[in-house]
XYZ file of C-alpha atoms in Angstrom:
347
model
C 24.098 -6.852 -4.711
C 21.380 -4.265 -4.108
C 19.086 -6.557 -2.131
C 21.849 -7.164 0.372
C 20.988 -3.708 1.716
C 18.225 -5.161 3.811
C 16.335 -3.725 6.725
C 17.945 -3.901 10.156
C 17.340 -6.884 12.378
C 14.335 -6.864 14.664
C 16.507 -5.979 17.649
C 18.119 -3.096 15.812
C 14.753 -1.801 14.692
C 13.635 -1.561 18.290
C 16.815 0.314 19.137
C 16.404 2.632 16.145
C 12.721 3.610 15.808
C 13.758 6.113 13.110
C 13.859 3.475 10.388
C 10.171 2.680 10.262
C 8.687 5.334 12.526
C 10.320 8.586 11.409
C 11.604 9.085 14.935
C 8.031 9.177 16.248
C 7.582 7.039 19.338
C 4.033 5.879 20.011
C 2.549 8.460 22.383
C 1.613 5.908 25.048
C 5.099 4.416 25.026
C 6.735 7.838 25.130
C 4.674 8.854 28.133
C 5.507 5.565 29.810
C 9.201 6.047 29.160
C 9.184 9.677 30.308
C 7.423 8.836 33.564
C 9.664 5.892 34.245
C 12.805 7.848 33.473
C 11.844 10.858 35.602
C 10.898 8.710 38.550
C 13.846 6.350 38.272
C 16.475 6.786 40.952
C 18.816 4.047 39.955
C 20.158 2.455 36.806
C 18.238 -0.763 37.465
C 14.915 1.088 37.315
C 15.942 2.841 34.127
C 16.818 -0.492 32.534
C 13.452 -1.882 33.613
C 11.756 1.095 31.952
C 13.649 0.455 28.721
C 12.725 -3.213 28.852
C 9.067 -2.331 29.368
C 9.175 0.031 26.386
C 10.655 -2.648 24.129
C 8.085 -5.179 25.312
C 5.360 -2.638 24.584
C 6.674 -2.181 21.039
C 6.723 -5.908 20.437
C 3.175 -6.333 21.682
C 1.707 -3.487 19.624
C 2.216 -5.195 16.277
C 1.264 -8.839 15.935
C 1.774 -10.769 12.693
C -1.064 -13.121 13.592
C -3.435 -10.159 13.803
C -2.370 -9.127 10.315
C -3.028 -12.656 9.038
C -6.444 -12.538 10.680
C -7.114 -9.197 8.998
C -6.428 -10.560 5.508
C -7.902 -14.020 6.135
C -4.670 -16.018 5.864
C -4.888 -19.381 7.649
C -1.990 -21.267 6.061
C 1.495 -22.094 7.266
C 4.157 -19.411 7.161
C 7.252 -21.306 8.181
C 8.784 -20.916 4.710
C 9.650 -17.631 3.039
C 8.852 -19.031 -0.397
C 7.142 -17.755 -3.539
C 3.777 -19.557 -3.155
C 3.328 -18.092 0.330
C 4.290 -14.611 -0.885
C 1.794 -14.869 -3.755
C -0.946 -15.936 -1.358
C -0.274 -13.130 1.130
C -0.018 -10.553 -1.656
C -3.327 -11.578 -3.247
C -5.178 -11.757 0.065
C -3.956 -8.278 0.971
C -5.284 -6.631 -2.199
C -8.580 -8.533 -1.821
C -9.199 -7.426 1.767
C -7.342 -4.137 2.364
C -8.659 -1.274 0.236
C -6.448 1.167 -1.599
C -7.845 4.467 -0.305
C -6.964 8.067 0.501
C -10.113 8.902 2.460
C -8.256 10.292 5.479
C -7.111 13.242 3.383
C -10.761 14.109 2.687
C -11.815 13.593 6.296
C -9.565 16.369 7.615
C -6.980 13.835 8.813
C -3.317 13.378 7.965
C -1.584 10.259 6.707
C 1.628 9.326 8.465
C 4.631 7.078 7.921
C 4.636 5.938 11.548
C 4.358 2.155 11.254
C 2.569 1.797 14.600
C -0.154 4.204 13.459
C -0.427 2.457 10.088
C -0.724 -0.956 11.743
C -3.522 0.290 14.009
C -5.334 1.918 11.099
C -5.206 -1.029 8.701
C -5.050 -4.086 10.961
C -6.969 -3.077 14.082
C -9.364 -0.437 12.695
C -9.976 -2.299 9.410
C -9.223 0.694 7.226
C -7.294 0.731 3.984
C -4.486 3.044 2.968
C -2.521 4.509 0.118
C 0.803 3.147 -1.149
C 3.007 4.513 1.626
C 0.770 2.895 4.234
C -0.041 -0.437 2.593
C 3.411 -1.131 1.196
C 5.195 0.040 4.342
C 3.023 -2.324 6.374
C 3.799 -5.057 3.838
C 7.520 -4.359 4.345
C 7.037 -5.147 8.021
C 5.135 -8.333 7.121
C 7.960 -9.441 4.824
C 10.528 -8.833 7.537
C 8.528 -10.681 10.170
C 8.061 -13.646 7.813
C 11.773 -13.851 7.071
C 11.862 -12.656 3.457
C 14.913 -10.927 1.997
C 13.711 -7.611 0.639
C 14.343 -3.929 0.256
C 12.091 -0.926 -0.274
C 12.270 1.000 -3.538
C 10.867 4.340 -4.646
C 9.196 4.819 -8.019
C 8.200 7.798 -10.117
C 4.526 7.298 -10.767
C 3.217 8.485 -14.117
C -0.373 9.047 -12.979
C -0.342 10.885 -9.663
C 0.777 14.332 -10.798
C -0.319 16.678 -13.548
C 3.344 17.361 -14.220
C 4.760 14.036 -15.402
C 8.289 15.443 -15.333
C 8.185 15.852 -11.560
C 11.306 14.044 -10.303
C 9.767 13.030 -6.978
C 9.581 9.343 -6.068
C 5.887 9.283 -5.261
C 5.262 5.552 -4.892
C 6.724 2.859 -2.623
C 7.190 -0.780 -3.651
C 9.063 -3.777 -2.246
C 11.707 -5.849 -3.987
C 11.788 -9.414 -2.665
C 14.483 -12.008 -3.343
C 13.476 -15.691 -3.312
C 15.897 -18.460 -4.287
C 18.132 -15.907 -5.968
C 15.337 -14.377 -8.079
C 14.024 -10.839 -7.504
C 10.300 -10.020 -7.518
C 8.345 -6.767 -7.352
C 5.612 -6.693 -4.691
C 3.113 -3.842 -4.766
C -0.093 -4.241 -2.750
C -1.276 -0.656 -3.171
C -1.635 0.666 -6.701
C -5.380 0.210 -6.778
C -8.269 0.166 -9.259
C -7.669 -1.438 -12.686
C -3.849 -1.476 -12.527
C -3.413 -3.381 -9.270
C -1.205 -6.464 -9.603
C -2.654 -9.426 -7.724
C 0.633 -11.262 -7.287
C 4.313 -10.234 -7.332
C 6.030 -9.782 -10.690
C 9.347 -11.381 -11.549
C 11.958 -8.690 -12.159
C 12.833 -9.686 -15.700
C 12.915 -7.390 -18.726
C 10.527 -7.809 -21.649
C 8.529 -10.746 -20.303
C 4.727 -10.625 -20.517
C 3.314 -11.531 -17.106
C -0.465 -12.008 -17.447
C -2.723 -11.616 -14.417
C -6.502 -11.124 -14.185
C -6.261 -7.277 -14.426
C -4.181 -7.505 -17.635
C -0.670 -8.173 -18.900
C 2.153 -6.594 -16.907
C 5.551 -6.022 -18.457
C 8.828 -4.737 -17.044
C 11.181 -2.900 -19.408
C 14.819 -1.996 -18.789
C 16.796 0.910 -20.191
C 20.287 1.026 -18.725
C 19.826 1.156 -14.954
C 16.209 2.307 -15.203
C 13.208 -0.033 -15.020
C 9.677 0.756 -16.198
C 6.457 -1.113 -15.478
C 3.720 -1.017 -18.064
C 0.384 -2.780 -18.331
C -1.811 -3.756 -21.251
C -5.447 -3.931 -20.300
C -8.697 -4.706 -22.113
C -11.347 -2.583 -23.771
C -13.793 -1.141 -21.213
C -17.447 -1.907 -21.865
C -19.522 0.777 -20.134
C -23.118 -0.124 -19.271
C -24.093 3.468 -18.405
C -23.036 5.755 -21.259
C -23.153 8.765 -18.951
C -19.817 7.552 -17.591
C -18.159 6.922 -20.965
C -15.664 9.772 -20.436
C -14.951 8.982 -16.799
C -11.237 9.072 -15.909
C -11.496 5.556 -14.479
C -12.139 4.112 -17.947
C -10.775 6.756 -20.319
C -7.263 5.306 -20.540
C -5.021 3.865 -23.261
C -5.034 0.074 -23.378
C -1.254 0.020 -22.856
C -0.003 2.466 -20.269
C 3.181 3.181 -18.358
C 2.584 2.865 -14.619
C 5.887 3.860 -13.022
C 9.659 3.832 -13.391
C 12.332 3.062 -10.813
C 15.967 2.290 -10.074
C 17.227 -0.543 -7.899
C 18.289 1.837 -5.154
C 17.261 0.963 -1.577
C 15.094 3.518 0.190
C 14.301 4.139 3.844
C 11.042 5.457 5.251
C 12.362 8.972 5.789
C 13.029 9.339 2.075
C 9.268 9.322 1.419
C 8.405 12.080 3.909
C 8.503 14.892 1.354
C 6.431 12.971 -1.180
C 3.869 12.000 1.458
C 3.441 15.618 2.507
C 3.252 16.854 -1.071
C 0.733 14.292 -2.295
C -1.733 14.986 0.500
C -1.501 18.796 0.415
C -0.618 20.024 -3.088
C -3.353 20.902 -5.588
C -1.336 19.205 -8.365
C -1.748 15.846 -6.644
C -4.337 13.305 -7.705
C -4.957 12.533 -4.035
C -6.120 16.050 -3.157
C -8.346 16.217 -6.234
C -10.062 12.847 -5.861
C -11.297 10.816 -2.913
C -10.586 7.209 -3.851
C -11.438 3.841 -2.375
C -10.912 0.641 -4.363
C -10.766 -3.047 -3.597
C -9.932 -6.038 -5.764
C -12.545 -8.806 -5.960
C -12.339 -12.405 -7.231
C -13.917 -11.255 -10.523
C -12.479 -7.736 -10.899
C -12.577 -4.718 -8.621
C -14.904 -2.144 -7.117
C -14.174 1.536 -6.656
C -15.677 4.677 -5.172
C -14.195 7.852 -6.698
C -15.916 10.903 -5.309
C -19.573 9.881 -5.494
C -19.114 7.591 -8.502
C -19.324 3.912 -7.621
C -18.089 1.175 -10.005
C -18.345 -2.596 -10.061
C -15.913 -3.949 -12.659
C -15.886 -7.513 -13.994
C -12.856 -8.782 -15.895
C -13.715 -10.776 -19.036
C -10.422 -11.874 -20.633
C -12.216 -14.422 -22.822
C -13.876 -11.615 -24.773
C -11.015 -9.152 -24.145
C -13.248 -6.631 -22.347
C -13.825 -5.324 -18.835
C -17.469 -4.729 -17.937
C -18.067 -1.471 -15.995
C -21.293 -1.052 -14.019
C -21.214 2.547 -12.770
C -23.625 4.780 -10.887
C -23.665 7.966 -8.853
C -24.144 7.553 -5.103
C -26.127 10.171 -3.121
C -24.166 11.727 -0.259
C -26.587 10.144 2.199
C -25.556 6.642 1.033
C -21.767 7.074 0.995
C -21.268 5.667 4.503
C -23.421 2.648 3.683
C -21.499 1.910 0.485
C -18.172 2.173 2.299
C -19.369 -0.216 4.978
C -21.095 -2.772 2.749
C -18.697 -2.775 -0.213
C -15.331 -2.007 1.412
C -15.914 -2.903 5.087
C -14.803 0.616 6.061
C -16.251 2.738 8.850
C -14.876 6.274 9.091
C -14.418 8.186 12.338
C -14.724 11.570 10.636
C -17.056 13.019 8.035
C -15.936 12.375 4.451
C -16.132 15.102 1.831
C -16.263 13.235 -1.518
C -14.126 14.870 -4.217
C -13.802 14.070 -7.913
C -12.138 16.847 -9.871
C -12.739 15.833 -13.473
C -9.780 17.938 -14.689
C -7.324 15.495 -13.126
């Protein structure tokens, strides 16, 4: 079955940094290895250098630090569904979906060590390749059976017919049942918990009703939301709220993907003018009552109200001088470089 194509064992991953790190060895480790290798005069010293490198890799990424980052204090001795749901929800409530690096003159990478440092140690967020790749590592460390999948997102490109798989998700198998985990879609369409991979079943969550459809070998995820109630009419035509109530999010096949297969999409989405991510600076975070988002200079606080079948949008424009404060106070993000807010209304 497709989910038998799992990631390599931990030992194999250390031997093959290509799988998660695109062949990029952490610069400190590489320097350490180069120095040790050049100065080694016997095989024993070379083996010691290799051992030191592997120890360094193990110590760089710590699952407990990730749990601390998302505020998880429970037991994790069982790779079961309740634990997965808890981890998934905590992640989307504490780690923002954001592409701010692109608008700070920086480049996003698929190097897992860099992603771990950015999200876990530096308390930043990330876009789907970063958040869901990190979540893949979390799943592996916790003992879940899973595989990475690529999806064709219907909202990231002006050209919907673009065949590129522009979104990364994880397929997790628990007690023989497959689930879709996606901790990085962001804003109003972010699932809070994994979805069971079953066709035609309504799966309600606070953001709305998610539904997976199947056509042959192809799967499609759609979501039915609620009517937006805008408090400030000046934002009535904002792209964040001007959406159909039922929308197609992405489509995918159950074909395992490795990190390297997202390199082209990652480069394209952060450089091409057809990409949503070059045309808008985005930072969003789920909250217990809805979500908050900063798109360009437009800040939104959204409250879900399923009882009245509406979502309440409180929106305002933020002066450039207050952007850093909003990022810090609302998203717990501090940037190292100057952000240039972007919100191209044609996208």
